[in-house]
Short mmCIF file of C-alpha atoms in Angstrom, two decimals:
data_model
loop_
_atom_site.label_atom_id
_atom_site.label_comp_id
_atom_site.label_asym_id
_atom_site.label_seq_id
_atom_site.Cartn_x
_atom_site.Cartn_y
_atom_site.Cartn_z
CA MET A 31 103.78 116.90 127.18
CA LYS A 32 102.90 119.45 129.72
CA TYR A 33 101.85 118.14 133.51
CA GLU A 34 99.05 120.20 134.75
CA PHE A 35 100.00 119.80 138.62
CA THR A 36 101.53 122.57 140.49
CA PRO A 37 104.89 121.35 141.90
CA CYS A 38 107.28 123.57 144.04
CA TRP A 39 110.80 123.19 143.74
CA ILE A 40 112.97 124.29 146.90
CA LEU A 41 116.02 125.67 144.81
CA SER A 42 119.15 125.47 147.16
CA SER A 43 122.89 124.39 147.59
CA PRO A 44 124.06 121.85 149.98
CA ARG A 45 124.12 122.50 154.04
CA THR A 46 121.68 125.56 153.36
CA GLY A 47 118.74 124.12 155.33
CA SER A 48 116.76 122.74 152.75
CA THR A 49 116.07 119.22 154.07
CA TYR A 50 114.89 121.10 157.43
CA LEU A 51 112.39 123.72 155.43
CA CYS A 52 110.95 120.34 153.55
CA ASP A 53 110.33 118.67 156.58
CA LEU A 54 108.55 121.75 157.96
CA LEU A 55 106.32 121.55 154.98
CA ASN A 56 105.83 117.93 155.25
CA SER A 57 104.80 118.22 158.59
CA THR A 58 101.65 120.22 157.54
CA GLY A 59 100.42 117.25 155.78
CA LEU A 60 99.41 119.06 152.92
CA PHE A 61 101.74 117.69 150.41
CA GLY A 62 101.18 113.84 150.26
CA ASN A 63 104.44 112.10 149.21
CA ASN A 64 107.07 114.90 148.60
CA GLY A 65 110.05 112.71 148.33
CA THR A 66 112.49 114.88 150.51
CA SER A 67 112.38 113.28 153.69
CA ASP A 68 115.90 110.94 153.93
CA PRO A 69 119.23 111.89 152.75
CA VAL A 70 120.79 108.59 154.00
CA THR A 71 118.69 106.66 151.36
CA GLY A 72 119.36 109.46 148.91
CA GLU A 73 115.43 109.49 148.24
CA VAL A 74 115.83 113.10 146.86
CA ASP A 75 118.36 112.19 144.01
CA ARG A 76 116.43 109.04 143.16
CA TRP A 77 113.12 110.82 143.02
CA THR A 78 114.80 113.48 140.97
CA GLU A 79 116.10 110.91 138.68
CA TYR A 80 112.93 109.28 138.33
CA TYR A 81 111.22 112.59 137.41
CA CYS A 82 113.77 113.49 134.67
CA ALA A 83 113.28 109.91 133.48
CA LYS A 84 109.70 110.12 132.93
CA PHE A 85 109.82 113.58 131.26
CA PHE A 86 112.23 112.62 128.46
CA LYS A 87 110.14 109.30 128.08
CA ASN A 88 106.84 111.21 127.71
CA SER A 89 105.74 109.23 130.74
CA TYR A 90 103.04 110.32 133.01
CA ILE A 91 103.86 110.80 136.80
CA VAL A 92 101.81 108.92 139.05
CA ASN A 93 101.12 110.62 142.02
CA PRO A 94 103.92 112.99 141.65
CA PRO A 95 105.50 114.82 144.62
CA LYS A 96 104.46 118.54 145.45
CA ILE A 97 107.36 119.74 147.06
CA ASN A 98 110.91 118.67 146.34
CA LYS A 99 114.31 120.42 147.28
CA ILE A 100 117.00 120.27 144.44
CA HIS A 101 120.51 121.59 144.18
CA TYR A 102 121.80 123.17 141.42
CA CYS A 103 124.39 120.57 140.73
CA GLN A 104 121.22 118.15 140.45
CA TYR A 105 119.61 120.21 138.03
CA GLU A 106 122.27 120.38 135.96
CA ASN A 107 123.45 116.86 136.04
CA PHE A 108 119.63 115.64 134.88
CA PHE A 109 118.60 118.61 132.46
CA GLY A 110 121.61 120.21 131.38
CA ASN A 111 120.79 123.68 129.82
CA TYR A 112 116.90 122.55 129.42
CA ASP A 113 114.46 124.65 131.24
CA VAL A 114 111.99 122.73 133.01
CA SER A 115 109.44 125.28 132.98
CA ASN A 116 109.10 124.13 129.36
CA ILE A 117 107.25 121.15 130.61
CA LEU A 118 106.03 122.17 133.86
CA PRO A 119 104.83 125.70 133.10
CA LYS A 120 102.86 126.18 136.68
CA MET A 121 106.13 125.04 138.23
CA LYS A 122 106.56 127.41 141.23
CA TYR A 123 110.10 128.28 143.03
CA VAL A 124 111.67 128.72 146.15
CA LEU A 125 115.22 130.05 146.55
CA LEU A 126 116.73 128.88 149.72
CA ARG A 127 120.38 130.74 150.40
CA ARG A 128 122.42 130.85 153.48
CA LYS A 129 124.43 134.21 153.70
CA ASP A 130 127.11 132.94 155.98
CA ILE A 131 129.43 131.16 153.30
CA CYS A 132 132.17 130.25 156.08
CA ALA A 133 129.59 128.35 158.02
CA VAL A 134 128.44 126.49 154.92
CA ALA A 135 132.16 125.69 153.75
CA VAL A 136 132.89 124.43 157.49
CA SER A 137 129.83 122.02 157.74
CA LYS A 138 130.71 120.76 154.28
CA TYR A 139 134.11 120.05 155.80
CA PHE A 140 132.65 118.12 158.73
CA VAL A 141 130.35 116.12 156.54
CA THR A 142 133.13 114.97 154.04
CA GLU A 143 136.13 114.98 156.03
CA GLY A 144 134.36 114.66 159.77
CA ALA A 145 132.26 111.54 158.99
CA PRO A 146 131.08 109.64 160.87
CA PHE A 147 130.18 112.41 163.12
CA MET A 148 127.33 114.12 161.05
CA ASP A 149 125.65 117.29 161.84
CA ASN A 150 122.14 115.65 162.51
CA LYS A 151 122.66 112.61 164.53
CA GLU A 152 118.78 111.18 163.92
CA ARG A 153 119.54 111.67 159.93
CA TRP A 154 122.99 109.96 159.98
CA ASN A 155 121.75 106.83 162.38
CA ILE A 156 123.95 107.56 165.47
CA HIS A 157 122.02 105.31 167.52
CA ASN A 158 123.05 106.58 171.21
CA GLU A 159 124.80 108.75 173.26
CA GLU A 160 127.87 106.81 173.58
CA GLU A 161 128.43 107.05 170.24
CA VAL A 162 127.80 110.82 170.06
CA LYS A 163 130.37 110.95 172.63
CA ILE A 164 132.77 108.98 170.77
CA MET A 165 132.54 111.37 167.60
CA GLN A 166 132.79 114.36 169.55
CA ASN A 167 135.80 113.19 170.73
CA MET A 168 137.32 112.49 167.02
CA LYS A 169 139.83 114.97 166.38
CA LEU A 170 140.23 116.31 162.70
CA LYS A 171 142.87 118.45 161.17
CA PHE A 172 142.32 122.00 159.58
CA ASN A 173 143.06 121.41 156.07
CA LYS A 174 143.51 125.02 154.48
CA GLN A 175 143.79 123.48 150.89
CA LYS A 176 140.46 122.01 151.44
CA MET A 177 138.80 124.39 153.11
CA ILE A 178 139.27 127.28 150.87
CA MET A 179 138.08 125.26 148.49
CA ASN A 180 135.17 124.77 150.23
CA TYR A 181 134.69 128.35 150.59
CA ASN A 182 135.14 129.18 147.19
CA LYS A 183 132.61 126.59 145.71
CA SER A 184 130.16 127.55 148.42
CA LYS A 185 130.62 131.14 147.44
CA LYS A 186 129.84 130.03 143.73
CA GLU A 187 126.88 127.96 144.74
CA TYR A 188 125.11 131.09 146.17
CA PHE A 189 124.75 132.86 142.95
CA GLU A 190 124.19 129.36 140.71
CA TRP A 191 120.36 129.46 140.44
CA ASP A 192 120.38 133.47 139.50
CA ASN A 193 120.59 132.87 135.85
CA PHE A 194 117.81 129.98 136.07
CA LEU A 195 115.61 132.06 137.69
CA LYS A 196 116.18 135.54 135.66
CA ASP A 197 112.67 135.30 133.82
CA LYS A 198 110.80 133.10 136.49
CA GLN A 199 108.63 134.33 139.27
CA PHE A 200 109.71 133.21 142.86
CA ILE A 201 110.43 134.13 146.52
CA GLU A 202 113.38 133.50 148.42
CA ILE A 203 113.96 132.33 151.75
CA GLU A 204 117.04 133.31 154.04
CA TYR A 205 118.41 130.13 155.96
CA GLU A 206 119.18 132.47 158.89
CA LYS A 207 115.61 133.63 158.66
CA LEU A 208 114.43 130.28 158.65
CA VAL A 209 116.25 128.86 161.59
CA GLU A 210 115.19 132.02 163.58
CA ASP A 211 111.58 131.95 162.44
CA PRO A 212 110.35 128.61 161.07
CA ILE A 213 106.72 129.26 161.58
CA GLY A 214 106.95 132.62 159.54
CA SER A 215 108.88 131.19 156.89
CA THR A 216 107.02 128.00 156.55
CA LYS A 217 103.93 130.32 156.12
CA LYS A 218 105.74 132.35 153.66
CA VAL A 219 105.85 129.28 151.19
CA LEU A 220 102.43 128.17 151.88
CA ASN A 221 101.18 131.37 150.98
CA TYR A 222 103.04 131.70 147.71
CA MET A 223 101.58 128.31 146.82
CA GLY A 224 98.03 129.58 147.54
CA LEU A 225 97.69 127.32 150.61
CA GLU A 226 97.00 130.01 153.41
CA GLY A 227 93.42 128.81 154.03
CA SER A 228 94.19 125.57 153.98
CA PRO A 229 93.71 123.65 157.48
CA TYR A 230 96.95 122.19 158.78
CA ILE A 231 99.08 121.85 161.73
CA LEU A 232 102.50 122.92 161.55
CA ASP A 233 105.06 120.66 163.66
CA VAL A 234 108.37 122.89 164.27
CA LYS A 235 111.30 121.05 165.72
CA ASN A 236 114.57 122.58 165.78
CA PRO A 237 117.37 121.23 163.52
CA ILE A 238 118.84 118.51 166.04
CA LYS A 239 122.26 119.26 165.45
CA LEU A 240 125.52 117.50 166.49
CA ASP A 241 128.04 120.38 167.65
CA HIS A 242 131.51 119.25 167.31
CA PRO A 243 134.13 121.36 169.47
CA GLN A 244 136.21 121.89 166.91
CA LYS A 245 133.76 123.59 164.67
CA LYS A 246 133.92 127.19 166.09
CA GLN A 247 137.51 126.74 165.85
CA PHE A 248 137.57 125.84 162.27
CA LEU A 249 134.77 128.73 161.51
CA SER A 250 136.98 131.35 163.72
CA ILE A 251 140.36 130.58 161.47
CA LEU A 252 138.47 130.18 158.13
CA GLU A 253 136.80 133.70 158.73
CA ARG A 254 140.33 135.12 159.21
CA LEU A 255 141.87 133.49 156.05
CA THR A 256 138.64 134.99 154.04
CA ARG A 257 138.80 138.18 155.99
CA GLY A 258 138.08 140.95 153.05
CA TYR A 259 136.51 138.23 150.52
CA LYS A 260 133.01 137.87 152.09
CA LEU A 261 130.03 138.36 149.96
CA PHE A 262 128.26 140.37 153.02
CA LYS A 263 129.14 142.91 155.33
#
């Protein structure tokens, strides 16, 4: 069974700005229920699972989201080697990547090892500034083995979508440009989806960061450890 609607998937990996891009797109009001808004509730994972279950049961999807972010590990877990374009031939793809692999690795480290002080205090239910200060004063140890493991994994993830996209049309958005010019990046996606003439209001908000004082220190250490192994000059 083939479906006639035209969804767009944000192909990404963890800590590369996919939630931020989806929130920007969602703020335009052009996509309705997009199923991308809250990582705390696992909405993206649950929706992806629902999506796949419907496909393999040949069930019709009621009010399907038009925008969804998906990491390669999610796609692989649910679809394996199956090419989703076989059932969604009109699917559009936006590849979102972050060039600073060290920054990705450090961000992952603070999320996995440094909980409960997560990057985005709104999303992770930090309720007041007192809690923010408590979390900022928590100390983490730099675990060289885990940090290098994060770096190597992030380096691998940077290329994970390449094989999937080799015979498909897509556009690429760089995280660094997304943060520098969120309006331009959002318009690029809208133009790609054929929505450049649609009326919308873009609600641009900078990502709310809970910067921990150890982050810069850890980033500096990791950059020294990986010198000569960077993907980009």
